[in-house]
CSV table of C-alpha atoms in Angstrom, one decimal:
chain,number,residue,atom,x,y,z
A,1,MET,CA,10.9,-16.7,-8.7
A,2,PRO,CA,14.5,-17.6,-7.3
A,3,ILE,CA,14.0,-19.9,-4.6
A,4,GLY,CA,14.9,-18.6,-0.7
A,5,PRO,CA,15.4,-20.6,2.0
A,6,PHE,CA,12.5,-23.0,3.4
A,7,LYS,CA,10.3,-21.1,5.1
A,8,LYS,CA,9.2,-21.8,9.1
A,9,LYS,CA,5.5,-23.6,9.1
A,10,PRO,CA,3.3,-21.5,11.8
A,11,ALA,CA,3.0,-23.5,15.4
A,12,SER,CA,-0.6,-23.2,15.2
A,13,GLY,CA,-0.7,-24.9,11.6
A,14,ALA,CA,-2.3,-22.1,10.1
A,15,LYS,CA,-1.5,-21.3,6.5
A,16,PRO,CA,1.1,-18.6,5.9
A,17,ILE,CA,0.7,-15.8,3.9
A,18,ALA,CA,2.7,-12.6,3.0
A,19,LEU,CA,0.6,-9.4,2.4
A,20,ALA,CA,1.3,-6.8,-0.5
A,21,LEU,CA,-0.1,-3.6,0.5
A,22,GLN,CA,-0.4,-0.3,-2.0
A,23,GLY,CA,-0.4,2.9,-0.9
A,24,GLY,CA,-3.2,5.5,-1.8
A,25,GLY,CA,-3.8,8.1,1.1
A,26,SER,CA,-6.4,7.6,3.0
A,27,HIS,CA,-7.8,4.7,0.9
A,28,GLY,CA,-5.6,3.0,3.2
A,29,ALA,CA,-8.7,2.6,5.4
A,30,PHE,CA,-9.9,-0.4,3.1
A,31,GLU,CA,-6.6,-2.2,3.9
A,32,TRP,CA,-7.3,-1.6,7.2
A,33,GLY,CA,-10.6,-3.0,7.0
A,34,ILE,CA,-9.3,-6.1,5.2
A,35,ILE,CA,-6.0,-7.0,7.7
A,36,ASP,CA,-8.7,-6.6,10.8
A,37,ARG,CA,-10.8,-9.4,9.3
A,38,LEU,CA,-7.8,-11.3,8.6
A,39,LEU,CA,-6.5,-11.4,12.2
A,40,GLU,CA,-9.8,-13.3,12.9
A,41,GLU,CA,-8.9,-15.8,10.8
A,42,GLU,CA,-7.0,-18.7,12.7
A,43,GLY,CA,-6.5,-20.4,9.8
A,44,LEU,CA,-4.2,-17.8,8.1
A,45,GLU,CA,-1.1,-16.5,9.5
A,46,ILE,CA,0.8,-13.1,8.2
A,47,GLN,CA,4.2,-13.8,8.6
A,48,ALA,CA,5.4,-11.1,6.1
A,49,VAL,CA,4.3,-7.5,4.6
A,50,THR,CA,5.7,-5.7,1.7
A,51,ALA,CA,4.4,-2.2,1.3
A,52,ALA,CA,4.2,1.5,0.0
A,53,SER,CA,3.1,5.0,1.7
A,54,ALA,CA,0.0,4.4,3.5
A,55,GLY,CA,0.4,0.6,2.8
A,56,ALA,CA,3.4,1.2,5.1
A,57,MET,CA,1.7,2.8,8.1
A,58,ASN,CA,-1.0,0.1,7.9
A,59,ALA,CA,2.0,-3.1,8.0
A,60,VAL,CA,4.1,-1.0,11.0
A,61,CYS,CA,1.0,-0.7,12.9
A,62,LEU,CA,0.2,-4.2,12.3
A,63,ALA,CA,3.9,-5.5,13.3
A,64,GLN,CA,3.8,-2.9,16.6
A,65,GLY,CA,0.0,-4.4,17.3
A,66,LEU,CA,1.5,-8.0,17.4
A,67,ILE,CA,4.2,-7.1,19.5
A,68,ASP,CA,1.4,-5.7,21.9
A,69,ASN,CA,-1.0,-8.2,22.1
A,70,GLY,CA,-0.6,-10.7,19.6
A,71,ARG,CA,-3.6,-10.4,16.7
A,72,GLU,CA,-6.0,-8.4,19.2
A,73,GLY,CA,-3.2,-6.1,19.6
A,74,GLY,CA,-2.9,-5.5,15.8
A,75,LYS,CA,-6.3,-4.7,15.5
A,76,ALA,CA,-6.2,-2.2,18.4
A,77,ARG,CA,-3.0,-0.6,16.9
A,78,LEU,CA,-4.5,-0.1,13.6
A,79,GLU,CA,-7.8,1.4,15.2
A,80,SER,CA,-5.7,4.0,17.0
A,81,PHE,CA,-3.6,5.0,14.3
A,82,TRP,CA,-6.7,5.6,11.8
A,83,LYS,CA,-8.4,7.8,14.7
A,84,ASN,CA,-4.9,9.3,15.5
A,85,VAL,CA,-5.2,10.3,11.4
A,86,ASN,CA,-8.1,11.9,11.9
A,87,ARG,CA,-7.2,14.1,14.4
A,88,ALA,CA,-3.9,14.9,13.4
A,89,GLY,CA,-4.3,17.6,10.8
A,90,GLY,CA,-7.4,16.4,8.8
A,91,ARG,CA,-6.4,16.5,5.1
A,92,ASN,CA,-3.1,17.5,5.3
A,93,VAL,CA,-1.8,14.0,7.0
A,94,PHE,CA,-1.9,12.7,3.1
A,95,GLY,CA,-0.8,15.8,1.6
A,96,ASP,CA,-3.7,17.5,-0.3
A,97,THR,CA,-2.7,20.6,-2.2
A,98,SER,CA,-5.9,22.3,-3.3
A,99,ILE,CA,-7.2,25.0,-1.2
A,100,TRP,CA,-10.7,24.1,-2.5
A,101,THR,CA,-10.5,20.6,-1.7
A,102,SER,CA,-9.8,21.5,1.9
A,103,ALA,CA,-12.8,24.1,1.9
A,104,PHE,CA,-15.3,21.8,0.6
A,105,GLY,CA,-14.0,18.5,1.4
A,106,ALA,CA,-13.8,15.4,-1.0
A,107,ALA,CA,-16.8,13.7,0.1
A,108,SER,CA,-19.3,16.8,0.5
A,109,GLY,CA,-21.3,16.9,-3.3
A,110,LEU,CA,-19.4,19.2,-4.5
A,111,ASP,CA,-17.0,17.6,-7.1
A,112,TRP,CA,-18.6,19.4,-10.6
A,113,LEU,CA,-16.5,22.0,-9.1
A,114,LYS,CA,-13.5,20.3,-10.7
A,115,ALA,CA,-14.9,20.5,-14.2
A,116,THR,CA,-14.9,24.5,-13.6
A,117,PRO,CA,-12.3,26.4,-15.5
A,118,GLY,CA,-11.9,28.5,-11.9
A,119,TRP,CA,-11.0,25.2,-10.4
A,120,ARG,CA,-8.5,24.0,-12.9
A,121,MET,CA,-6.8,27.3,-12.8
A,122,ALA,CA,-6.6,27.1,-8.8
A,123,GLU,CA,-5.2,23.6,-8.9
A,124,THR,CA,-2.7,25.0,-11.8
A,125,LEU,CA,-1.8,28.1,-9.5
A,126,ALA,CA,-1.1,25.3,-6.6
A,127,GLY,CA,0.9,23.0,-9.0
A,128,SER,CA,3.5,25.8,-9.9
A,129,MET,CA,4.7,26.3,-6.4
A,130,SER,CA,6.6,23.5,-5.0
A,131,PRO,CA,6.8,22.3,-1.3
A,132,TYR,CA,9.8,24.0,-0.4
A,133,GLU,CA,8.2,27.3,-1.5
A,134,PHE,CA,4.7,26.9,0.2
A,135,ASN,CA,5.8,24.6,3.2
A,136,PRO,CA,9.1,26.2,4.0
A,137,PHE,CA,9.4,24.9,7.5
A,138,ASN,CA,8.8,21.2,6.0
A,139,LEU,CA,5.5,20.8,8.2
A,140,ASN,CA,4.3,17.1,8.6
A,141,PRO,CA,1.7,15.7,10.7
A,142,LEU,CA,2.1,12.1,10.1
A,143,HIS,CA,5.7,12.3,11.7
A,144,ASP,CA,4.1,13.0,14.7
A,145,THR,CA,1.1,10.3,14.8
A,146,LEU,CA,3.9,7.8,13.8
A,147,GLU,CA,5.8,8.6,16.7
A,148,LYS,CA,2.8,8.3,18.6
A,149,GLU,CA,1.8,5.0,17.5
A,150,ILE,CA,5.0,3.1,16.9
A,151,ASP,CA,8.0,2.1,19.3
A,152,PHE,CA,10.4,1.9,16.3
A,153,SER,CA,13.0,0.3,18.1
A,154,ALA,CA,10.9,-2.7,18.9
A,155,ILE,CA,10.0,-3.2,15.2
A,156,ARG,CA,13.4,-3.0,14.6
A,157,GLU,CA,14.5,-5.8,17.4
A,158,ARG,CA,11.7,-7.8,17.6
A,159,SER,CA,9.3,-7.3,14.9
A,160,PRO,CA,7.0,-10.9,14.7
A,161,ILE,CA,6.2,-10.4,10.9
A,162,LYS,CA,9.0,-9.9,8.0
A,163,LEU,CA,8.8,-5.6,6.8
A,164,TYR,CA,9.5,-4.6,3.4
A,165,VAL,CA,9.1,-0.8,3.0
A,166,SER,CA,9.3,0.6,-0.7
A,167,ALA,CA,10.5,4.4,-1.5
A,168,THR,CA,11.8,6.0,-4.6
A,169,ALA,CA,15.5,7.3,-4.5
A,170,VAL,CA,15.1,10.8,-6.2
A,171,ARG,CA,18.5,11.2,-7.8
A,172,GLN,CA,19.7,7.1,-8.6
A,173,SER,CA,15.9,7.0,-10.1
A,174,LYS,CA,15.7,3.3,-8.2
A,175,ALA,CA,13.4,1.7,-5.7
A,176,LYS,CA,14.5,1.1,-2.4
A,177,VAL,CA,13.2,-1.2,-0.1
A,178,PHE,CA,13.8,-0.6,3.6
A,179,ARG,CA,13.6,-3.7,6.0
A,180,ASP,CA,12.2,-3.5,9.5
A,181,ARG,CA,15.4,-3.7,11.3
A,182,GLU,CA,16.1,-0.6,10.1
A,183,LEU,CA,12.9,1.2,9.7
A,184,THR,CA,12.2,4.8,11.7
A,185,ALA,CA,9.6,7.3,11.4
A,186,ARG,CA,11.8,8.7,8.6
A,187,HIS,CA,11.5,5.6,6.6
A,188,ILE,CA,7.7,5.7,6.6
A,189,MET,CA,7.1,9.2,5.8
A,190,ALA,CA,9.8,8.5,3.1
A,191,SER,CA,7.7,6.0,1.7
A,192,ALA,CA,4.5,8.5,1.7
A,193,CYS,CA,6.2,11.2,0.4
A,194,LEU,CA,4.3,13.0,-2.6
A,195,PRO,CA,7.0,15.6,-4.2
A,196,GLN,CA,4.2,18.1,-5.2
A,197,VAL,CA,3.4,18.4,-1.6
A,198,PHE,CA,6.5,17.2,1.0
A,199,GLN,CA,9.6,18.0,0.9
A,200,ALA,CA,12.1,15.0,0.0
A,201,VAL,CA,12.7,13.3,3.0
A,202,GLU,CA,16.7,12.7,3.1
A,203,ILE,CA,18.0,9.2,4.6
A,204,ASP,CA,21.9,8.6,4.5
A,205,GLY,CA,22.3,11.5,2.1
A,206,GLU,CA,19.6,9.8,-0.3
A,207,PRO,CA,16.2,12.0,-0.9
A,208,TYR,CA,13.7,9.9,-1.2
A,209,TRP,CA,10.1,10.3,-2.6
A,210,ASP,CA,7.0,7.7,-2.5
A,211,GLY,CA,7.7,4.4,-3.1
A,212,GLY,CA,4.4,4.3,-5.1
A,213,PHE,CA,6.4,5.6,-8.4
A,214,LEU,CA,8.4,2.8,-8.5
A,215,ALA,CA,7.1,0.1,-6.0
A,216,ASN,CA,3.4,-0.3,-5.4
A,217,PRO,CA,4.3,-2.5,-3.5
A,218,ALA,CA,7.8,-4.2,-4.2
A,219,LEU,CA,6.9,-7.9,-4.4
A,220,TRP,CA,10.5,-8.9,-5.6
A,221,PRO,CA,11.7,-9.0,-1.6
A,222,LEU,CA,9.3,-11.8,-1.2
A,223,PHE,CA,10.6,-13.8,-4.1
A,224,TYR,CA,14.3,-13.8,-2.8
A,225,ASP,CA,13.4,-14.1,1.5
A,226,ASP,CA,12.0,-16.4,3.9
A,227,THR,CA,8.6,-15.6,3.3
A,228,PRO,CA,5.8,-17.5,2.4
A,229,ASP,CA,5.2,-18.9,-1.3
A,230,ASP,CA,1.4,-17.2,-0.9
A,231,ILE,CA,1.1,-13.7,-1.8
A,232,LEU,CA,-2.0,-11.9,-1.1
A,233,LEU,CA,-2.2,-8.5,-2.9
A,234,ILE,CA,-4.4,-5.6,-1.6
A,235,SER,CA,-4.7,-2.9,-4.1
A,236,ILE,CA,-6.2,0.6,-3.6
A,237,ASN,CA,-5.9,1.7,-7.0
A,238,PRO,CA,-8.3,0.2,-9.5
A,239,PHE,CA,-7.0,-1.9,-12.3
A,240,VAL,CA,-10.2,-1.4,-14.7
A,241,ARG,CA,-12.7,1.6,-14.6
A,242,GLU,CA,-15.9,0.7,-17.1
A,243,GLU,CA,-16.1,4.0,-18.5
A,244,THR,CA,-13.5,6.0,-20.4
A,245,PRO,CA,-12.7,9.3,-18.5
A,246,LYS,CA,-13.5,12.6,-20.3
A,247,THR,CA,-13.5,15.7,-18.0
A,248,PRO,CA,-9.9,16.8,-17.1
A,249,GLY,CA,-10.6,15.8,-14.0
A,250,GLU,CA,-11.5,12.4,-14.7
A,251,ILE,CA,-8.6,11.9,-16.9
A,252,MET,CA,-6.0,12.8,-14.3
A,253,ASP,CA,-7.6,10.5,-11.8
A,254,ARG,CA,-7.3,7.7,-14.0
A,255,LEU,CA,-3.8,9.0,-15.5
A,256,ASN,CA,-3.1,8.8,-11.8
A,257,GLU,CA,-4.7,5.3,-10.9
A,258,ILE,CA,-2.6,3.9,-14.2
A,259,THR,CA,1.0,5.2,-12.8
A,260,PHE,CA,0.5,4.1,-9.6
A,261,ASN,CA,-0.2,0.8,-10.6
A,262,ALA,CA,2.6,0.5,-13.4
A,263,SER,CA,5.2,-1.1,-11.6
A,264,LEU,CA,3.1,-3.9,-9.9
A,265,ALA,CA,1.8,-4.7,-13.0
A,266,SER,CA,5.2,-5.3,-14.4
A,267,GLU,CA,6.5,-7.5,-11.1
A,268,LEU,CA,2.7,-9.5,-11.6
A,269,ARG,CA,4.1,-10.1,-15.4
A,270,ALA,CA,6.9,-11.3,-14.2
A,271,ILE,CA,5.6,-13.9,-11.7
A,272,GLY,CA,3.0,-15.2,-14.6
A,273,PHE,CA,5.9,-15.6,-17.3
A,274,VAL,CA,8.1,-17.9,-14.5
A,275,GLN,CA,4.9,-20.0,-13.8
A,276,LYS,CA,4.4,-20.3,-17.8
A,277,LEU,CA,8.0,-21.5,-18.4
A,278,LEU,CA,7.5,-23.9,-15.3
A,279,ASP,CA,4.2,-24.9,-15.9
A,280,GLU,CA,5.3,-25.8,-19.7
A,281,GLY,CA,8.9,-27.4,-18.4
A,282,LEU,CA,10.7,-24.9,-20.3
A,283,LEU,CA,13.2,-24.3,-17.6
A,284,LYS,CA,16.2,-26.6,-17.5
A,285,ASP,CA,16.5,-29.0,-14.5
A,286,ALA,CA,19.5,-26.9,-13.1
A,287,ALA,CA,17.1,-23.6,-13.7
A,288,ARG,CA,14.2,-25.2,-12.3
A,289,GLY,CA,16.1,-25.9,-8.9
A,290,ARG,CA,16.5,-22.0,-8.5
A,291,TYR,CA,13.0,-21.0,-9.1
A,292,ARG,CA,9.8,-21.3,-7.0
A,293,ARG,CA,6.4,-21.4,-7.2
A,294,MET,CA,4.5,-18.0,-6.1
A,295,LEU,CA,1.0,-18.5,-5.5
A,296,VAL,CA,-0.7,-15.4,-6.0
A,297,HIS,CA,-4.2,-13.9,-4.6
A,298,ALA,CA,-5.4,-10.6,-4.6
A,299,ILE,CA,-8.5,-8.5,-3.1
A,300,THR,CA,-8.8,-5.5,-5.9
A,301,ALA,CA,-10.2,-2.1,-5.0
A,302,ASP,CA,-12.2,-2.9,-8.8
A,303,THR,CA,-15.4,-2.9,-7.3
A,304,PRO,CA,-15.3,-1.9,-3.6
A,305,LEU,CA,-13.9,1.5,-4.4
A,306,ALA,CA,-14.9,1.8,-8.1
A,307,ASP,CA,-17.3,4.8,-6.7
A,308,LEU,CA,-14.5,6.9,-5.1
A,309,SER,CA,-12.4,9.6,-7.0
A,310,ILE,CA,-9.0,10.5,-6.2
A,311,SER,CA,-9.7,13.8,-4.6
A,312,SER,CA,-11.3,11.4,-1.7
A,313,LYS,CA,-8.0,9.9,-0.7
A,314,PHE,CA,-7.5,13.2,0.9
A,315,ASP,CA,-10.6,13.0,3.3
A,316,THR,CA,-9.9,11.9,6.6
A,317,GLU,CA,-13.2,12.1,8.4
A,318,TRP,CA,-14.1,9.6,10.6
A,319,SER,CA,-16.9,8.5,8.8
A,320,PHE,CA,-15.2,7.9,5.6
A,321,LEU,CA,-12.5,6.1,6.8
A,322,THR,CA,-14.9,3.6,9.0
A,323,ASP,CA,-16.9,3.6,5.9
A,324,LEU,CA,-13.5,2.7,3.8
A,325,LYS,CA,-12.8,-0.2,7.3
A,326,ALA,CA,-16.3,-1.7,6.5
A,327,ARG,CA,-16.0,-1.8,2.6
A,328,GLY,CA,-12.8,-3.8,3.4
A,329,ARG,CA,-14.0,-6.0,5.8
A,330,ALA,CA,-16.6,-7.0,3.5
A,331,ALA,CA,-14.2,-7.5,0.6
A,332,ALA,CA,-12.3,-10.1,3.0
A,333,GLU,CA,-15.1,-11.6,4.1
A,334,ALA,CA,-15.8,-12.4,0.6
A,335,TRP,CA,-12.4,-13.3,-0.4
A,336,LEU,CA,-12.1,-15.7,2.7
A,337,THR,CA,-15.2,-17.7,1.8
A,338,THR,CA,-14.3,-18.5,-2.0
A,339,GLU,CA,-10.4,-18.3,-1.9
A,340,LEU,CA,-9.3,-19.4,1.8
A,341,ALA,CA,-9.3,-23.0,0.3
A,342,ASN,CA,-6.7,-22.2,-2.3
A,343,VAL,CA,-3.8,-20.8,-0.3
A,344,GLY,CA,-1.1,-23.5,-0.1
A,345,ILE,CA,-2.5,-25.2,-3.4
A,346,LYS,CA,-2.8,-22.8,-6.0
A,347,SER,CA,-3.4,-19.0,-7.3
A,348,SER,CA,-6.5,-17.6,-6.8
A,349,PHE,CA,-5.9,-14.8,-9.1
A,350,ASP,CA,-4.5,-15.1,-12.6
A,351,VAL,CA,-1.8,-13.1,-13.3
A,352,GLN,CA,-1.6,-13.6,-17.3
A,353,ALA,CA,-5.2,-13.5,-17.8
A,354,GLY,CA,-5.7,-10.5,-15.0
A,355,LEU,CA,-2.8,-8.2,-16.6
A,356,ALA,CA,-2.8,-9.3,-20.6
């Protein structure tokens, strides 16, 4: 990866790290739990976060909390945000298009309905309407939640961590990354804009959709900027599923997971390729000086969220969100126990083997 300026070392002597947070609706509460546990680890210091969609919400909450009251402020702000997600219009915060899902709930035990012809007809009908038709006033409860929780002027002026929020430029078909110095609530809404549910968010004349389509999240800003060499990837969409999907609902769920992992997989392969060139001495001396080794670590959703379907990403019941938080804390605890010692020394996630 092209090398940037030398990074500052934490005054505390803690190991610097950058977080890469995927998007995935209410499953972002899994990331909440992970961050909550990481903030308790004095041996780590989060210096940068690149994120998309729900990950971007967690990122700005973390930055706001650190401004408020350091690590404890980060923990408090994240909990406050997710409580407000629970209170702010339920499933509509993350864009549930299904009246069936809204009526019965993703965790109600009625998932068998998704395999019935009636369910599929209702989903097809809902998908035939655009948000410009069924939501002409462009109502979005997320905006009010963000404005209540985040002082974006403070984020722009004195964020203690570097922030990179991705969105998809609709007309240009390009990934766009917004930095902390320019962030507003609209940038976060753009990063989380599912086009089947919400009207595109326009910023400086360009309409944007969910960042997860082309950068979930974007890793390349961490290669070029003054950020830690260590990246801790936190995934929400499982890379691996043990069973082949067979029902229409299962097929669509897995297709969505693969789609939202595609851009990330490509970037991880690029990291692996450069690491291979460095390891095998295939870069000329002049080129070697322009690249640095990125150390990749990961807490994936493969096991912790394996039992959850795509529909549960719209579930904002408090008991469900706190269950996800608990799963995240447990996953972070396991990672700290087995991999913390590798931070600053070597990758603990084998990019080439994991994505071959």
